[in-house]
Short mmCIF file of C-alpha atoms in Angstrom, two decimals:
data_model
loop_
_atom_site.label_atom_id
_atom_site.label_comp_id
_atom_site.label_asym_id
_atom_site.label_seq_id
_atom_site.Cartn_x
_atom_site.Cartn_y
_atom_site.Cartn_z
CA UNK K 24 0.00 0.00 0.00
CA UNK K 25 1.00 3.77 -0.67
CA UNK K 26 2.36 5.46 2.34
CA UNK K 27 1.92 8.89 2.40
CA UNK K 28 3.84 11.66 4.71
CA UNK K 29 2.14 15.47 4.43
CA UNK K 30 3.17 18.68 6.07
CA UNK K 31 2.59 22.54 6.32
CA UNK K 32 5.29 23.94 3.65
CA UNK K 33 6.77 26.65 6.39
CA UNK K 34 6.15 26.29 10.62
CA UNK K 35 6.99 29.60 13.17
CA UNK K 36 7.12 29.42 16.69
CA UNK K 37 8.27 31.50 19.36
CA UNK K 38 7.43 34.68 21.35
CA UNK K 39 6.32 37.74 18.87
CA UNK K 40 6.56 35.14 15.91
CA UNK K 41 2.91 36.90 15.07
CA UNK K 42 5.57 40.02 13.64
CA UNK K 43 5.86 38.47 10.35
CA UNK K 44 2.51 37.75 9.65
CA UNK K 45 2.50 40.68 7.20
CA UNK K 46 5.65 39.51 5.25
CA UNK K 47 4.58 36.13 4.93
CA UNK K 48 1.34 37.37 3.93
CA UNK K 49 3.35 39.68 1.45
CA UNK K 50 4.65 36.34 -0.49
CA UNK K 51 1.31 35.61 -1.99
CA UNK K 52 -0.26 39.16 -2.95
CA UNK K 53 -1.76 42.29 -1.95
CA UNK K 54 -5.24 40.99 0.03
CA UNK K 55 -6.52 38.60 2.26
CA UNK K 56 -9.79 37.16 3.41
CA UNK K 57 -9.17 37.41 7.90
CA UNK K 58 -10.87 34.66 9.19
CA UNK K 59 -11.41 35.10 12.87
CA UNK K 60 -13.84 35.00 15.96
CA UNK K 61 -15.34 38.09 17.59
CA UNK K 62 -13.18 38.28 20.71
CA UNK K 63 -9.90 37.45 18.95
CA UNK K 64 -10.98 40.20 16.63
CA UNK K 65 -11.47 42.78 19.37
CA UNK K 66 -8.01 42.00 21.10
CA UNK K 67 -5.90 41.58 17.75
CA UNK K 68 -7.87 43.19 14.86
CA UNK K 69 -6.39 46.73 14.39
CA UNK K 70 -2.24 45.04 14.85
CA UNK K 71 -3.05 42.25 12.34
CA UNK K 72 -4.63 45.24 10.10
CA UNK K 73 -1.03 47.20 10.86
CA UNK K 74 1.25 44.04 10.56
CA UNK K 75 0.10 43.14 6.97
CA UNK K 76 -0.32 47.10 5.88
CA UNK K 77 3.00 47.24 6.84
CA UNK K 78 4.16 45.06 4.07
CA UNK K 79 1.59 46.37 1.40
CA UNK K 80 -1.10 43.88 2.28
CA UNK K 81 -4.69 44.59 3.17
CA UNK K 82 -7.17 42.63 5.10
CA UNK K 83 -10.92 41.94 5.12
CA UNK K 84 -12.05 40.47 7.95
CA UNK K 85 -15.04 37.81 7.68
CA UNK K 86 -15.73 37.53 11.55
CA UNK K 87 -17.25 33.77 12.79
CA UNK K 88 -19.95 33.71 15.60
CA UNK K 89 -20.61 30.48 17.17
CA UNK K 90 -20.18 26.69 15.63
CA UNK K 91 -19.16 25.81 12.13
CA UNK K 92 -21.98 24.92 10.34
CA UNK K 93 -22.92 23.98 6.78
CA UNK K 94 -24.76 27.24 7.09
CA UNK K 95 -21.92 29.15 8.29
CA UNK K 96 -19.47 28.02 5.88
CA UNK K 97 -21.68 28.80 3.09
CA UNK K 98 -22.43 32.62 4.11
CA UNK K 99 -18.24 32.54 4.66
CA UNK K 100 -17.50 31.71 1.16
CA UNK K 101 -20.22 33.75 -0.34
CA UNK K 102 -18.97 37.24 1.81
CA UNK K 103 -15.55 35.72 0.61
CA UNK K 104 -15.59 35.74 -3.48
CA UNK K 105 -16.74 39.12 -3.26
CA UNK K 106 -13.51 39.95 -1.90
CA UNK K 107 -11.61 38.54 -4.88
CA UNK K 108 -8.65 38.10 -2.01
CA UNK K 109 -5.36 36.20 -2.68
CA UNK K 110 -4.71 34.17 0.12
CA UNK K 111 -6.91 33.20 3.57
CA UNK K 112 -5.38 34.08 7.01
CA UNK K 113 -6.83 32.29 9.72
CA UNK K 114 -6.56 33.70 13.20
CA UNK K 115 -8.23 32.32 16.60
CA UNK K 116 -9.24 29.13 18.12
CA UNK K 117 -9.95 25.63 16.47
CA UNK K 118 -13.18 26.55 15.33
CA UNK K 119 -11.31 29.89 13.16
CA UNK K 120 -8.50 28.15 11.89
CA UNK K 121 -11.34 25.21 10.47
CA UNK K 122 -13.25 28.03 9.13
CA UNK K 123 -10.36 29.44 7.57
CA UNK K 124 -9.76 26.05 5.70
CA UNK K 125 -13.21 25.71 4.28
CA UNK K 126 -12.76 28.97 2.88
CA UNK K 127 -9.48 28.55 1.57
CA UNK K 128 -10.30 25.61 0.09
CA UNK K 129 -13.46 27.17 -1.68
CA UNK K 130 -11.25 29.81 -2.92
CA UNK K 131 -8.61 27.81 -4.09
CA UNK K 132 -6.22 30.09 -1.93
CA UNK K 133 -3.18 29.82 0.04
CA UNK K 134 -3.79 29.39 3.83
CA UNK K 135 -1.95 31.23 6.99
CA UNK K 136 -2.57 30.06 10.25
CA UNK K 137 -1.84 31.74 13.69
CA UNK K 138 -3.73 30.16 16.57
CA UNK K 139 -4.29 32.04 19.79
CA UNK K 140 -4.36 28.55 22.02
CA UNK K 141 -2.81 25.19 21.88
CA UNK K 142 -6.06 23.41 22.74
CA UNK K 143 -5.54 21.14 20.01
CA UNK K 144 -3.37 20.30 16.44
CA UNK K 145 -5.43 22.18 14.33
CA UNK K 146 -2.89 24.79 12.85
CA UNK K 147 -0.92 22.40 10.60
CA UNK K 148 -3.66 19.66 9.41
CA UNK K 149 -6.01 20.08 6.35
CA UNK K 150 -9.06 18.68 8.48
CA UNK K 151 -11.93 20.90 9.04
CA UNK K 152 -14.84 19.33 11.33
CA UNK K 153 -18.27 20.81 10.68
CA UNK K 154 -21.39 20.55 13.23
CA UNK K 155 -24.95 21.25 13.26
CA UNK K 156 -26.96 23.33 15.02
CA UNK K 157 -26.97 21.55 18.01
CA UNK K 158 -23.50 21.01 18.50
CA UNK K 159 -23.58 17.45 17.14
CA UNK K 160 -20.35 16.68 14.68
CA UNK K 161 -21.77 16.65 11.28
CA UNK K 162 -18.78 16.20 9.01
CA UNK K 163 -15.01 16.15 9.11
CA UNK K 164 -13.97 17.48 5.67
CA UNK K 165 -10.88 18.09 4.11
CA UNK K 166 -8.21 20.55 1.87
CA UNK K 167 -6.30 19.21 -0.43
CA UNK K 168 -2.81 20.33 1.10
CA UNK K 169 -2.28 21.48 4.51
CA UNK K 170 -2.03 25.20 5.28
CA UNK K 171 1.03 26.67 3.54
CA UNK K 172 2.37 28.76 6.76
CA UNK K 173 1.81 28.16 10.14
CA UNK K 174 2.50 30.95 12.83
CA UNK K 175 2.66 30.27 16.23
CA UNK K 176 3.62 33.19 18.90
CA UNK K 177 4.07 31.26 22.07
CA UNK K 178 3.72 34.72 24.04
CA UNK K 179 0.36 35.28 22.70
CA UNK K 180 -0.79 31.64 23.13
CA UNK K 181 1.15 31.73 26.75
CA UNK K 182 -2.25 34.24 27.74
CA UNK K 183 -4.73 32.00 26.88
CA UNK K 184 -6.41 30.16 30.26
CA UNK K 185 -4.92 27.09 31.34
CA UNK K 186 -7.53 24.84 30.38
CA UNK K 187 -7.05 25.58 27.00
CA UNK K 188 -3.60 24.27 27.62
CA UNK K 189 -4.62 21.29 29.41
CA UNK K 190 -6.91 20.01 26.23
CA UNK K 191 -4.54 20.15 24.23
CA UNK K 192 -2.21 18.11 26.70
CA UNK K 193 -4.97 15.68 26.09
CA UNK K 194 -5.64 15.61 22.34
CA UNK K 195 -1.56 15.15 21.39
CA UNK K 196 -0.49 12.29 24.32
CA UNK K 197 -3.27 10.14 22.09
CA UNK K 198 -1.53 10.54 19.11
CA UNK K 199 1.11 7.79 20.13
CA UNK K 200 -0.87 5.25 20.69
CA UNK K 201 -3.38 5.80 18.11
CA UNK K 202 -0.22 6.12 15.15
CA UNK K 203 0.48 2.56 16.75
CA UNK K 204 -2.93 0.94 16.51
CA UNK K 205 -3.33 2.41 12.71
CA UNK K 206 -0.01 1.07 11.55
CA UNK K 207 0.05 -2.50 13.30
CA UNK K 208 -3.64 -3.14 12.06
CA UNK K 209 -3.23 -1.99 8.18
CA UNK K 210 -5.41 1.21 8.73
CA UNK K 211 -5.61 4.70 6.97
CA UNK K 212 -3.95 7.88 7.81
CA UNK K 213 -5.60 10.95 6.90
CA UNK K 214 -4.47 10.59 3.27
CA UNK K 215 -6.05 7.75 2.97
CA UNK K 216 -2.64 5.44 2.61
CA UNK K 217 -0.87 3.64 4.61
CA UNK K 218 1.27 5.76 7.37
CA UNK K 219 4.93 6.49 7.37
CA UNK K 220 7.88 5.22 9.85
CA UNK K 221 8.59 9.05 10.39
CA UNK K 222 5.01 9.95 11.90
CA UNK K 223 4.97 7.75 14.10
CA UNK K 224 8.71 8.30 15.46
CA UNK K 225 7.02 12.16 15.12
CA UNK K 226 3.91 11.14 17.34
CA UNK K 227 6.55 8.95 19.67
CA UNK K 228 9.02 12.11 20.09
CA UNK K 229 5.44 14.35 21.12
CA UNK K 230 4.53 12.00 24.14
CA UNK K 231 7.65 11.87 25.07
CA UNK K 232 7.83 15.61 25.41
CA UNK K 233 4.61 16.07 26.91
CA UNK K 234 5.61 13.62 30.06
CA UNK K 235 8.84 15.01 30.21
CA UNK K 236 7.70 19.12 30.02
CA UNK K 237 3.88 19.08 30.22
CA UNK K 238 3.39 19.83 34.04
CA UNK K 239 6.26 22.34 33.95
CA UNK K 240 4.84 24.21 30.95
CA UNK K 241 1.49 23.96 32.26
CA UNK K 242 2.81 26.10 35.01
CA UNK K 243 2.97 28.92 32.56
CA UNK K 244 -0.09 28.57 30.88
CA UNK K 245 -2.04 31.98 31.24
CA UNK K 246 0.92 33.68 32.42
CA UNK K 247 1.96 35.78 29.25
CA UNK K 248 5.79 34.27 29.97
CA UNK K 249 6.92 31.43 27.78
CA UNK K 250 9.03 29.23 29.99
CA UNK K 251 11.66 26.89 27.61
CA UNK K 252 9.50 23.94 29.00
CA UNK K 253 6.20 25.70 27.18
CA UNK K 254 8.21 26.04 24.00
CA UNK K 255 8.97 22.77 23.91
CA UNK K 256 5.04 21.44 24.68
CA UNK K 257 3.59 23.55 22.35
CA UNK K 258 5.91 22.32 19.46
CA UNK K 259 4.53 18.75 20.32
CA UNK K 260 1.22 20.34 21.07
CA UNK K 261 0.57 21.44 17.60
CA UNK K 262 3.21 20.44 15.47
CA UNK K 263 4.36 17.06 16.68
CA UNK K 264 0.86 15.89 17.13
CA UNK K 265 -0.73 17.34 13.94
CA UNK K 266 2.08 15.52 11.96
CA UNK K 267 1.81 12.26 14.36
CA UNK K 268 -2.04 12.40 13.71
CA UNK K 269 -2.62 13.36 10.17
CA UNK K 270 0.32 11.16 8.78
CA UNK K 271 0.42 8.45 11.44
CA UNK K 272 -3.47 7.51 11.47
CA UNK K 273 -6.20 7.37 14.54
CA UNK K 274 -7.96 4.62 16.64
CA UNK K 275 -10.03 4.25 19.37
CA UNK K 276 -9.36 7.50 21.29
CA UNK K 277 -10.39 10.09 18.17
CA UNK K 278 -13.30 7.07 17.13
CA UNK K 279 -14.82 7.88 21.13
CA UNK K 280 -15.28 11.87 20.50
CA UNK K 281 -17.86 10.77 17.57
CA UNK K 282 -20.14 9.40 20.95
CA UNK K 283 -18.94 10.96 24.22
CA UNK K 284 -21.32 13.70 23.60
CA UNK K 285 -24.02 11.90 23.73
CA UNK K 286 -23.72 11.16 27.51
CA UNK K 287 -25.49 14.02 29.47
CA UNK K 288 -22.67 16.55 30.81
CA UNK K 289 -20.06 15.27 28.48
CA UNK K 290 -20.88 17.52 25.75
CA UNK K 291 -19.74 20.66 27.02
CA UNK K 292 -16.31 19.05 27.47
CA UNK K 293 -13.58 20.29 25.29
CA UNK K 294 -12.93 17.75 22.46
CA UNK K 295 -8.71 17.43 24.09
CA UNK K 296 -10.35 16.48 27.07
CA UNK K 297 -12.87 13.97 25.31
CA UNK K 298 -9.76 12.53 23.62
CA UNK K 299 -7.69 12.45 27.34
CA UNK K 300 -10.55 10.16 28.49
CA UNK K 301 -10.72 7.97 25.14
CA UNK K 302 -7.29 7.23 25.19
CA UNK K 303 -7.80 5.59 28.92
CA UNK K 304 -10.55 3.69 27.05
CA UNK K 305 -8.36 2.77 24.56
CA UNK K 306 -5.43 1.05 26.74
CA UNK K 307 -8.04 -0.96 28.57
CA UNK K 308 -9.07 -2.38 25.65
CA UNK K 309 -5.39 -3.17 24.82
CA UNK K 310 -5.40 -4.85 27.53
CA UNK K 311 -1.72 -3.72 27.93
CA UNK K 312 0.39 -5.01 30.73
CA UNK K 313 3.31 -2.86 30.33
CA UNK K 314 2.37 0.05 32.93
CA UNK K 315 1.84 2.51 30.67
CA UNK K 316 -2.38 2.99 31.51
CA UNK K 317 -1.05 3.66 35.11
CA UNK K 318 1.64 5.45 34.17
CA UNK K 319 -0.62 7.77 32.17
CA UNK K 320 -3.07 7.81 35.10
CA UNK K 321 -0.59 9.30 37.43
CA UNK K 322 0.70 11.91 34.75
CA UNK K 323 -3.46 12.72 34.09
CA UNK K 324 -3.86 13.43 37.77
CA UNK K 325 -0.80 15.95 37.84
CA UNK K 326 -2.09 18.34 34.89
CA UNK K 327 -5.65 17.79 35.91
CA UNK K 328 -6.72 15.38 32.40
CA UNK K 329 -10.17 13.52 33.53
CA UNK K 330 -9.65 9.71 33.97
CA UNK K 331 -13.67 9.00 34.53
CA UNK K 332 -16.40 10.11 32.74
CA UNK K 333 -17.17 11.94 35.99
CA UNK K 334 -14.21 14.06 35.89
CA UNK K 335 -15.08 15.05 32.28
CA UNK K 336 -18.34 16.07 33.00
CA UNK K 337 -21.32 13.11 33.28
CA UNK K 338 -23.84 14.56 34.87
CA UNK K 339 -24.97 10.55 35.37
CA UNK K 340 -23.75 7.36 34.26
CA UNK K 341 -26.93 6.08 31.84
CA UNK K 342 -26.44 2.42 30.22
CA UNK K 343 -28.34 3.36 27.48
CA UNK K 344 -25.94 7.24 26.60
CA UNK K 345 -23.09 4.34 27.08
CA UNK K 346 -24.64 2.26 24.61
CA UNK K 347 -25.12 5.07 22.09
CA UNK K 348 -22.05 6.48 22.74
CA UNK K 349 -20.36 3.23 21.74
CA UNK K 350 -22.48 2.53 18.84
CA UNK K 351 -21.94 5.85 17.28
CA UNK K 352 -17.95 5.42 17.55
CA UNK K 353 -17.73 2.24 16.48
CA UNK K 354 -19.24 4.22 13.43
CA UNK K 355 -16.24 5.84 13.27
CA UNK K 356 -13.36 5.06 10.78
CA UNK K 357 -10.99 5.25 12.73
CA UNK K 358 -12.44 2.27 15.30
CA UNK K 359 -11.49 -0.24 12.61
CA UNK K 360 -7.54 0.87 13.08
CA UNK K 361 -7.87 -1.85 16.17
CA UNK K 362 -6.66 -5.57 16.42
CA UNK K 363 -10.08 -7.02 16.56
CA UNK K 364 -13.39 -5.85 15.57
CA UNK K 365 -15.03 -4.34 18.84
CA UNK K 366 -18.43 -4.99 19.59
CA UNK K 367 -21.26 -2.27 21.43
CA UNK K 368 -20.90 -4.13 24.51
CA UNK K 369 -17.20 -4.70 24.72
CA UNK K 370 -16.87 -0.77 24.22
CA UNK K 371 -19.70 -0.04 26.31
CA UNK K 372 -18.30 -2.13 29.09
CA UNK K 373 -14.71 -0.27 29.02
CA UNK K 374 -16.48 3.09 29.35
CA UNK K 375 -18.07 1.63 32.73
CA UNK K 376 -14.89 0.89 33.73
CA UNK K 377 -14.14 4.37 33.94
CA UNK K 378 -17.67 5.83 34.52
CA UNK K 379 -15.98 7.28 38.08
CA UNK K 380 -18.02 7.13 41.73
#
């Protein structure tokens, strides 16, 4: 089978690496369509405006309120055209920078990237996940290349409230384990082929990083001060996991965030936190003897990751939300990237086992 290996063409990081948003911008043309959410907006709006003028670019910003929806998109690309602009720049959250791609990739246009938090990988994949309009996941669509540039200014992302941090703690140790279970059971990686050696040394090197430096650099989460041990978890934050992920393939862990929200109280978790829990799920089912599920426990309980569905949220533990929940991730593609072929109640049953008192 094909193995396929993809990448953002150009990746930034460090403290004020937002100061050359306006002459990266400047290598693809004179306008761009600003993708970004209202707050972000407020806080950021009139420097982004002053960092690309600065370099003979202007911006139009197309401002996002609430979820990513079908609907959404489609007034985004609409208000978009009629700008005629030359390359997207996507600014904000998880939910901007997925905007961003479904506009780029209507327009045909090169994409810029500069999230504000390291809740998740986002900034360097081509996935965009849509919902409807009650929150449920609709769709996970896709670009056909990643983003071109990718801009990460760890003192800007250093203000953002340490639970932002902590999800994304959660979304990248999965990536690991999840790289292992696609590769060892013939599954798909996000290019539909067959994943490379170098992801999942990539997605090996990221949860290494994370145990080593993740309770130190959460320290400085929401502090404004990048500490040397934040660098080096927000590189395998975003980077190292988005490459680990995208090129290295999903299981279990990613397949649980199709159903967790359908348990009452679980919703309103964020989806790093969803994946924290799923990748407990996942080991069980393993049935792994080598320490690592404790191991992973203790680290959890240290930069506050939920290891019950209590922690993340269950408002009560229902058999028949478990049920569903399991049913609708076994839906997922990325539950066949397993050893066997799991059943409703074999899932169901693991999620009991960490249901919580």
């Amino acid at each position: 089978m094909l193995k396929v290996f993809g990448a953002p063409s150009r990746y930034y990081q460090g403290p004020g690496a937002i100061d050359e948003l306006g002459r990266a911008a400047a290598l693809f043309g004179r306008s761009a369509a600003l993708v970004i959410d209202g707050y972000v907006h407020g806080v950021l709006g009139e420097r982004l405006v002053q960092l690309c003028a600065d370099h003979g670019v202007s911006l139009h910003p197309l401002v996002l309120e609430g979820d990513l929806t079908p609907a959404v998109v489609a007034q985004l690309r609409g208000r978009a055209e009629s700008l005629g602009a030359d390359m997207v720049i996507a600014v904000g959250g998880g939910k901007s920078l997925d905007a961003g791609k479904a506009v780029a990739r209507h327009l045909h246009r090169h994409l810029i990237t500069v999230p504000t938090v390291a809740s998740n990988d986002a900034p360097t994949s081509k996935n965009y996940v849509l919902y409807d309009a009650h929150h449920n996941l609709l769709a996970v669509e896709h670009m056909l290349f990643n983003p071109t540039l990718v801009i990460v200014d760890t003192a800007l992302v250093a203000t953002a409230p340490p639970l932002f941090f902590r999800a994304g703690l959660g979304d990248a140790i999965s990536k690991k384990f999840e790289a292992a279970q696609c590769a060892a059971n013939g599954g798909l990686n996000m290019y539909d082929a067959a994943p490379t050696a170098t992801a999942q040394l990539i997605a090996d090197g990221c949860a290494d990083v994370l145990l080593a430096d993740g309770e130190a650099a959460l320290a400085a989460a929401g502090s404004g001060q990048p500490t040397p041990a934040f660098e080096r978890a927000v590189e395998a934050m975003i980077l190292m996991s988005g490459l680990g992920f995208e090129s290295g393939g999903l299981s279990i862990a990613h397949a649980l965030t199709r159903g967790l929200s359908k348990i009452g109280g679980v919703e309103k978790a964020l989806h790093g936190m969803q994946v924290a829990l799923g990748l407990l799920v996942q080991l069980d089912l393993e049935a792994r003897d080598d320490g690592v599920h404790a191991q992973l426990q203790d680290w959890y309980g240290r930069v506050g990751l939920p290891r019950t569905l209590r922690e993340l949220g269950a408002t009560r533990i229902d058999d028949a939300e478990i049920a569903l929940c399991a049913e609708l991730s076994l839906k997922a593609r990325h539950a066949d990237n397993f050893p066997r072929k799991l059943s409703v109640a074999e899932l169901a049953g693991a999620l009991r086992r960490h249901a919580g008192a």
